[in-house]
């Protein structure tokens, strides 16, 4: 709370207790990793609810796509973390529901610490190799399930990209570890090593 600014916007007001709760949620993924996991950015921006962003990107064929997306959280490269307060409250009201937008965005920040947003945070070399192998295998299987129209064992948003897979799996670690353990035991084991024992672990 001393090194980051929490900035409520769009009419939102946050009292000291609410700011402390936000800070605690953002630190949840850092209990094992340490405070260096917060390096490289300085501002948490909080919207009252989901927020709209204009996007444009050039695809490989040189076509410019423009869109207007509604988001509940975002983590910019070397920039702020942005959260929807309404969604943070919804996560807290249902802490075992499988969603935790604050942990999701901090997972993106951990992922980006090594300069590449690819679903792999900075880890000792041997562990990183095992992580990359196990995560790739689990991600490929999930993508195959989603593409074949089979029921996805976790939120199918995880099949969007390897970095989303890591961030969504992080949400399950903190809020529904039983589902993660059953669906993706290798991934669950890596996350337990990265984050510590899940708070709602049953065994
Ligand atoms: Zn994400």
PDB file of C-alpha atoms and ligand atoms in Angstrom:
ATOM      1  CA  UNK A   1       0.000   0.000   0.000  1.00  0.00           C
ATOM      2  CA  UNK A   2       3.017   2.288   0.368  1.00  0.00           C
ATOM      3  CA  UNK A   3       4.468   1.630  -3.072  1.00  0.00           C
ATOM      4  CA  UNK A   4       1.321   1.478  -5.209  1.00  0.00           C
ATOM      5  CA  UNK A   5      -1.463   3.952  -5.824  1.00  0.00           C
ATOM      6  CA  UNK A   6      -5.057   2.740  -5.694  1.00  0.00           C
ATOM      7  CA  UNK A   7      -7.128   5.020  -7.914  1.00  0.00           C
ATOM      8  CA  UNK A   8     -10.917   4.633  -7.961  1.00  0.00           C
ATOM      9  CA  UNK A   9     -12.421   6.192 -11.089  1.00  0.00           C
ATOM     10  CA  UNK A  10     -15.814   6.935 -12.670  1.00  0.00           C
ATOM     11  CA  UNK A  11     -17.360   8.127  -9.440  1.00  0.00           C
ATOM     12  CA  UNK A  12     -16.216   5.183  -7.285  1.00  0.00           C
ATOM     13  CA  UNK A  13     -15.089   5.995  -3.737  1.00  0.00           C
ATOM     14  CA  UNK A  14     -13.053   3.449  -1.730  1.00  0.00           C
ATOM     15  CA  UNK A  15     -12.560   3.770   2.017  1.00  0.00           C
ATOM     16  CA  UNK A  16      -9.373   2.626   3.786  1.00  0.00           C
ATOM     17  CA  UNK A  17     -10.837  -0.786   4.646  1.00  0.00           C
ATOM     18  CA  UNK A  18     -11.839  -1.402   1.019  1.00  0.00           C
ATOM     19  CA  UNK A  19      -8.372  -0.355  -0.175  1.00  0.00           C
ATOM     20  CA  UNK A  20      -6.791  -2.728   2.319  1.00  0.00           C
ATOM     21  CA  UNK A  21      -8.997  -5.559   1.092  1.00  0.00           C
ATOM     22  CA  UNK A  22      -7.973  -4.877  -2.524  1.00  0.00           C
ATOM     23  CA  UNK A  23      -4.298  -4.816  -1.551  1.00  0.00           C
ATOM     24  CA  UNK A  24      -4.682  -8.093   0.349  1.00  0.00           C
ATOM     25  CA  UNK A  25      -6.376  -9.784  -2.612  1.00  0.00           C
ATOM     26  CA  UNK A  26      -3.605  -8.621  -4.936  1.00  0.00           C
ATOM     27  CA  UNK A  27      -0.975  -9.980  -2.532  1.00  0.00           C
ATOM     28  CA  UNK A  28      -2.638 -13.386  -2.230  1.00  0.00           C
ATOM     29  CA  UNK A  29      -0.664 -14.798  -5.221  1.00  0.00           C
ATOM     30  CA  UNK A  30       2.610 -13.471  -3.737  1.00  0.00           C
ATOM     31  CA  UNK A  31       2.671 -15.253  -0.385  1.00  0.00           C
ATOM     32  CA  UNK A  32       5.311 -17.724  -1.621  1.00  0.00           C
ATOM     33  CA  UNK A  33       6.773 -15.749  -4.511  1.00  0.00           C
ATOM     34  CA  UNK A  34       7.505 -12.643  -2.485  1.00  0.00           C
ATOM     35  CA  UNK A  35       7.017  -8.938  -2.983  1.00  0.00           C
ATOM     36  CA  UNK A  36       9.297  -8.858  -6.038  1.00  0.00           C
ATOM     37  CA  UNK A  37       6.213 -10.205  -7.792  1.00  0.00           C
ATOM     38  CA  UNK A  38       4.827  -6.673  -7.636  1.00  0.00           C
ATOM     39  CA  UNK A  39       7.737  -5.057  -9.478  1.00  0.00           C
ATOM     40  CA  UNK A  40       7.327  -3.045 -12.665  1.00  0.00           C
ATOM     41  CA  UNK A  41       4.066  -1.209 -12.101  1.00  0.00           C
ATOM     42  CA  UNK A  42       2.681   1.305  -9.659  1.00  0.00           C
ATOM     43  CA  UNK A  43      -1.027   1.833 -10.086  1.00  0.00           C
ATOM     44  CA  UNK A  44      -4.218  -0.099  -9.424  1.00  0.00           C
ATOM     45  CA  UNK A  45      -7.180   1.545 -11.160  1.00  0.00           C
ATOM     46  CA  UNK A  46     -10.632   0.502  -9.958  1.00  0.00           C
ATOM     47  CA  UNK A  47     -13.832   0.987 -11.938  1.00  0.00           C
ATOM     48  CA  UNK A  48     -17.243   0.704 -10.247  1.00  0.00           C
ATOM     49  CA  UNK A  49     -18.158  -2.166 -12.550  1.00  0.00           C
ATOM     50  CA  UNK A  50     -17.210  -3.754 -15.892  1.00  0.00           C
ATOM     51  CA  UNK A  51     -15.600  -1.206 -18.196  1.00  0.00           C
ATOM     52  CA  UNK A  52     -15.485  -0.813 -21.959  1.00  0.00           C
ATOM     53  CA  UNK A  53     -12.260  -0.520 -23.895  1.00  0.00           C
ATOM     54  CA  UNK A  54     -11.667   0.341 -27.535  1.00  0.00           C
ATOM     55  CA  UNK A  55      -9.284  -2.026 -29.225  1.00  0.00           C
ATOM     56  CA  UNK A  56      -7.697  -2.203 -32.582  1.00  0.00           C
ATOM     57  CA  UNK A  57      -5.157  -4.660 -33.897  1.00  0.00           C
ATOM     58  CA  UNK A  58      -3.677  -5.550 -37.252  1.00  0.00           C
ATOM     59  CA  UNK A  59      -3.927  -9.249 -38.048  1.00  0.00           C
ATOM     60  CA  UNK A  60      -1.388 -11.318 -39.971  1.00  0.00           C
ATOM     61  CA  UNK A  61      -3.169 -10.558 -43.247  1.00  0.00           C
ATOM     62  CA  UNK A  62      -2.819  -6.816 -42.608  1.00  0.00           C
ATOM     63  CA  UNK A  63      -6.502  -6.274 -41.825  1.00  0.00           C
ATOM     64  CA  UNK A  64      -7.231  -3.758 -39.085  1.00  0.00           C
ATOM     65  CA  UNK A  65      -9.789  -5.027 -36.545  1.00  0.00           C
ATOM     66  CA  UNK A  66     -11.567  -2.658 -34.219  1.00  0.00           C
ATOM     67  CA  UNK A  67     -13.633  -3.713 -31.284  1.00  0.00           C
ATOM     68  CA  UNK A  68     -15.304  -2.497 -28.172  1.00  0.00           C
ATOM     69  CA  UNK A  69     -14.782  -5.036 -25.384  1.00  0.00           C
ATOM     70  CA  UNK A  70     -16.302  -5.124 -21.939  1.00  0.00           C
ATOM     71  CA  UNK A  71     -13.749  -6.157 -19.321  1.00  0.00           C
ATOM     72  CA  UNK A  72     -13.777  -6.841 -15.589  1.00  0.00           C
ATOM     73  CA  UNK A  73     -10.003  -6.664 -15.257  1.00  0.00           C
ATOM     74  CA  UNK A  74      -6.919  -5.879 -17.239  1.00  0.00           C
ATOM     75  CA  UNK A  75      -3.151  -5.873 -16.670  1.00  0.00           C
ATOM     76  CA  UNK A  76      -1.125  -3.678 -18.978  1.00  0.00           C
ATOM     77  CA  UNK A  77       2.462  -4.499 -19.904  1.00  0.00           C
ATOM     78  CA  UNK A  78       4.542  -2.363 -17.517  1.00  0.00           C
ATOM     79  CA  UNK A  79       1.374  -0.389 -16.755  1.00  0.00           C
ATOM     80  CA  UNK A  80      -1.509  -0.430 -14.325  1.00  0.00           C
ATOM     81  CA  UNK A  81      -3.691  -3.241 -13.115  1.00  0.00           C
ATOM     82  CA  UNK A  82      -7.366  -2.398 -13.666  1.00  0.00           C
ATOM     83  CA  UNK A  83     -10.212  -4.077 -11.780  1.00  0.00           C
ATOM     84  CA  UNK A  84     -13.998  -3.844 -11.624  1.00  0.00           C
ATOM     85  CA  UNK A  85     -15.015  -3.275  -7.999  1.00  0.00           C
ATOM     86  CA  UNK A  86     -18.393  -4.960  -8.556  1.00  0.00           C
ATOM     87  CA  UNK A  87     -16.608  -8.107  -9.733  1.00  0.00           C
ATOM     88  CA  UNK A  88     -14.136  -8.031  -6.848  1.00  0.00           C
ATOM     89  CA  UNK A  89     -17.121  -7.906  -4.483  1.00  0.00           C
ATOM     90  CA  UNK A  90     -18.849 -10.727  -6.369  1.00  0.00           C
ATOM     91  CA  UNK A  91     -15.697 -12.857  -5.986  1.00  0.00           C
ATOM     92  CA  UNK A  92     -15.598 -12.127  -2.260  1.00  0.00           C
ATOM     93  CA  UNK A  93     -19.298 -12.953  -1.871  1.00  0.00           C
ATOM     94  CA  UNK A  94     -18.684 -16.369  -3.448  1.00  0.00           C
ATOM     95  CA  UNK A  95     -15.061 -17.142  -2.588  1.00  0.00           C
ATOM     96  CA  UNK A  96     -15.296 -20.775  -3.730  1.00  0.00           C
ATOM     97  CA  UNK A  97     -17.033 -20.033  -7.008  1.00  0.00           C
ATOM     98  CA  UNK A  98     -13.942 -20.483  -9.207  1.00  0.00           C
ATOM     99  CA  UNK A  99     -13.461 -16.803  -9.978  1.00  0.00           C
ATOM    100  CA  UNK A 100     -11.022 -14.259  -8.588  1.00  0.00           C
ATOM    101  CA  UNK A 101     -10.351 -11.390 -10.962  1.00  0.00           C
ATOM    102  CA  UNK A 102      -7.684  -9.847  -8.706  1.00  0.00           C
ATOM    103  CA  UNK A 103      -5.647 -13.080  -8.639  1.00  0.00           C
ATOM    104  CA  UNK A 104      -6.158 -13.404 -12.422  1.00  0.00           C
ATOM    105  CA  UNK A 105      -4.650 -10.002 -13.144  1.00  0.00           C
ATOM    106  CA  UNK A 106      -1.773 -10.461 -10.692  1.00  0.00           C
ATOM    107  CA  UNK A 107      -1.011 -13.796 -12.415  1.00  0.00           C
ATOM    108  CA  UNK A 108      -0.606 -11.789 -15.645  1.00  0.00           C
ATOM    109  CA  UNK A 109       1.787  -9.466 -13.801  1.00  0.00           C
ATOM    110  CA  UNK A 110       3.824 -12.441 -12.533  1.00  0.00           C
ATOM    111  CA  UNK A 111       3.812 -13.911 -16.035  1.00  0.00           C
ATOM    112  CA  UNK A 112       5.074 -10.609 -17.513  1.00  0.00           C
ATOM    113  CA  UNK A 113       7.961 -10.231 -15.026  1.00  0.00           C
ATOM    114  CA  UNK A 114      10.351 -11.996 -17.417  1.00  0.00           C
ATOM    115  CA  UNK A 115       9.289  -9.689 -20.250  1.00  0.00           C
ATOM    116  CA  UNK A 116       7.172 -12.255 -22.085  1.00  0.00           C
ATOM    117  CA  UNK A 117       3.460 -12.843 -21.502  1.00  0.00           C
ATOM    118  CA  UNK A 118       3.356 -16.546 -22.355  1.00  0.00           C
ATOM    119  CA  UNK A 119       1.838 -18.346 -19.378  1.00  0.00           C
ATOM    120  CA  UNK A 120       5.176 -18.965 -17.660  1.00  0.00           C
ATOM    121  CA  UNK A 121       6.320 -16.789 -14.775  1.00  0.00           C
ATOM    122  CA  UNK A 122      10.038 -16.478 -14.006  1.00  0.00           C
ATOM    123  CA  UNK A 123      11.091 -19.739 -12.329  1.00  0.00           C
ATOM    124  CA  UNK A 124      14.315 -21.659 -11.728  1.00  0.00           C
ATOM    125  CA  UNK A 125      15.412 -23.198 -15.034  1.00  0.00           C
ATOM    126  CA  UNK A 126      14.584 -26.870 -14.292  1.00  0.00           C
ATOM    127  CA  UNK A 127      11.191 -26.013 -12.913  1.00  0.00           C
ATOM    128  CA  UNK A 128      10.449 -23.725 -15.846  1.00  0.00           C
ATOM    129  CA  UNK A 129      11.099 -26.576 -18.287  1.00  0.00           C
ATOM    130  CA  UNK A 130       8.740 -28.892 -16.394  1.00  0.00           C
ATOM    131  CA  UNK A 131       6.179 -26.115 -16.100  1.00  0.00           C
ATOM    132  CA  UNK A 132       6.289 -25.342 -19.828  1.00  0.00           C
ATOM    133  CA  UNK A 133       5.914 -29.042 -20.723  1.00  0.00           C
ATOM    134  CA  UNK A 134       3.013 -29.708 -18.317  1.00  0.00           C
ATOM    135  CA  UNK A 135       1.165 -26.475 -19.042  1.00  0.00           C
ATOM    136  CA  UNK A 136       1.499 -26.904 -22.816  1.00  0.00           C
ATOM    137  CA  UNK A 137       0.116 -30.438 -22.637  1.00  0.00           C
ATOM    138  CA  UNK A 138      -2.829 -29.366 -20.457  1.00  0.00           C
ATOM    139  CA  UNK A 139      -3.505 -26.285 -22.580  1.00  0.00           C
ATOM    140  CA  UNK A 140      -3.475 -28.271 -25.829  1.00  0.00           C
ATOM    141  CA  UNK A 141      -5.936 -30.794 -24.359  1.00  0.00           C
ATOM    142  CA  UNK A 142      -8.248 -28.007 -23.211  1.00  0.00           C
ATOM    143  CA  UNK A 143      -8.141 -26.304 -26.611  1.00  0.00           C
ATOM    144  CA  UNK A 144      -8.975 -29.661 -28.243  1.00  0.00           C
ATOM    145  CA  UNK A 145     -11.971 -30.076 -25.891  1.00  0.00           C
ATOM    146  CA  UNK A 146     -13.249 -26.578 -26.603  1.00  0.00           C
ATOM    147  CA  UNK A 147     -12.750 -26.855 -30.361  1.00  0.00           C
ATOM    148  CA  UNK A 148     -14.552 -30.218 -30.426  1.00  0.00           C
ATOM    149  CA  UNK A 149     -17.473 -28.753 -28.488  1.00  0.00           C
ATOM    150  CA  UNK A 150     -16.853 -31.027 -25.490  1.00  0.00           C
ATOM    151  CA  UNK A 151     -17.600 -29.792 -21.975  1.00  0.00           C
ATOM    152  CA  UNK A 152     -14.588 -27.925 -20.695  1.00  0.00           C
ATOM    153  CA  UNK A 153     -13.515 -28.989 -17.190  1.00  0.00           C
ATOM    154  CA  UNK A 154     -12.602 -25.375 -16.345  1.00  0.00           C
ATOM    155  CA  UNK A 155     -13.774 -21.997 -17.693  1.00  0.00           C
ATOM    156  CA  UNK A 156     -13.278 -22.280 -21.483  1.00  0.00           C
ATOM    157  CA  UNK A 157     -11.858 -18.738 -21.513  1.00  0.00           C
ATOM    158  CA  UNK A 158      -8.642 -20.513 -20.458  1.00  0.00           C
ATOM    159  CA  UNK A 159      -8.388 -21.856 -24.034  1.00  0.00           C
ATOM    160  CA  UNK A 160      -7.991 -18.310 -25.450  1.00  0.00           C
ATOM    161  CA  UNK A 161      -4.207 -18.251 -25.030  1.00  0.00           C
ATOM    162  CA  UNK A 162      -1.493 -19.830 -22.835  1.00  0.00           C
ATOM    163  CA  UNK A 163      -1.352 -16.697 -20.661  1.00  0.00           C
ATOM    164  CA  UNK A 164      -5.118 -16.848 -20.074  1.00  0.00           C
ATOM    165  CA  UNK A 165      -4.809 -20.543 -19.238  1.00  0.00           C
ATOM    166  CA  UNK A 166      -2.311 -19.701 -16.482  1.00  0.00           C
ATOM    167  CA  UNK A 167      -4.434 -16.786 -15.176  1.00  0.00           C
ATOM    168  CA  UNK A 168      -7.688 -18.790 -15.164  1.00  0.00           C
ATOM    169  CA  UNK A 169      -5.983 -21.773 -13.496  1.00  0.00           C
ATOM    170  CA  UNK A 170      -4.732 -19.303 -10.867  1.00  0.00           C
ATOM    171  CA  UNK A 171      -8.340 -18.316 -10.133  1.00  0.00           C
ATOM    172  CA  UNK A 172      -9.214 -21.975  -9.541  1.00  0.00           C
ATOM    173  CA  UNK A 173      -6.189 -22.454  -7.288  1.00  0.00           C
ATOM    174  CA  UNK A 174      -7.491 -19.752  -4.967  1.00  0.00           C
ATOM    175  CA  UNK A 175     -11.224 -20.320  -5.229  1.00  0.00           C
ATOM    176  CA  UNK A 176     -11.952 -23.871  -6.407  1.00  0.00           C
ATOM    177  CA  UNK A 177      -8.817 -25.987  -6.035  1.00  0.00           C
ATOM    178  CA  UNK A 178     -10.775 -29.244  -5.979  1.00  0.00           C
ATOM    179  CA  UNK A 179     -11.942 -28.733  -9.558  1.00  0.00           C
ATOM    180  CA  UNK A 180      -8.425 -27.825 -10.683  1.00  0.00           C
ATOM    181  CA  UNK A 181      -6.912 -30.835  -8.932  1.00  0.00           C
ATOM    182  CA  UNK A 182      -9.402 -33.182 -10.557  1.00  0.00           C
ATOM    183  CA  UNK A 183      -9.269 -31.660 -14.044  1.00  0.00           C
ATOM    184  CA  UNK A 184      -5.610 -30.681 -14.302  1.00  0.00           C
ATOM    185  CA  UNK A 185      -3.543 -32.335 -11.556  1.00  0.00           C
ATOM    186  CA  UNK A 186      -0.136 -31.428 -13.049  1.00  0.00           C
ATOM    187  CA  UNK A 187      -1.135 -27.778 -13.334  1.00  0.00           C
ATOM    188  CA  UNK A 188      -2.568 -27.828  -9.798  1.00  0.00           C
ATOM    189  CA  UNK A 189       0.741 -29.175  -8.468  1.00  0.00           C
ATOM    190  CA  UNK A 190       2.791 -26.434 -10.153  1.00  0.00           C
ATOM    191  CA  UNK A 191       0.442 -23.757  -8.831  1.00  0.00           C
ATOM    192  CA  UNK A 192       0.602 -25.176  -5.297  1.00  0.00           C
ATOM    193  CA  UNK A 193       4.394 -24.909  -5.553  1.00  0.00           C
ATOM    194  CA  UNK A 194       4.202 -21.336  -6.903  1.00  0.00           C
ATOM    195  CA  UNK A 195       1.469 -19.985  -4.655  1.00  0.00           C
ATOM    196  CA  UNK A 196       1.519 -22.269  -1.626  1.00  0.00           C
ATOM    197  CA  UNK A 197      -1.208 -24.591  -0.439  1.00  0.00           C
ATOM    198  CA  UNK A 198      -4.624 -23.502  -1.767  1.00  0.00           C
ATOM    199  CA  UNK A 199      -6.664 -21.702   0.925  1.00  0.00           C
ATOM    200  CA  UNK A 200      -9.630 -24.024   0.345  1.00  0.00           C
ATOM    201  CA  UNK A 201      -7.666 -27.244  -0.018  1.00  0.00           C
ATOM    202  CA  UNK A 202      -9.672 -30.144   1.341  1.00  0.00           C
ATOM    203  CA  UNK A 203      -6.973 -32.796   1.794  1.00  0.00           C
TER     204      UNK A 203
HETATM  205 ZN1  LIG B   1      -6.528 -12.457 -18.543  1.00  0.00          ZN
END
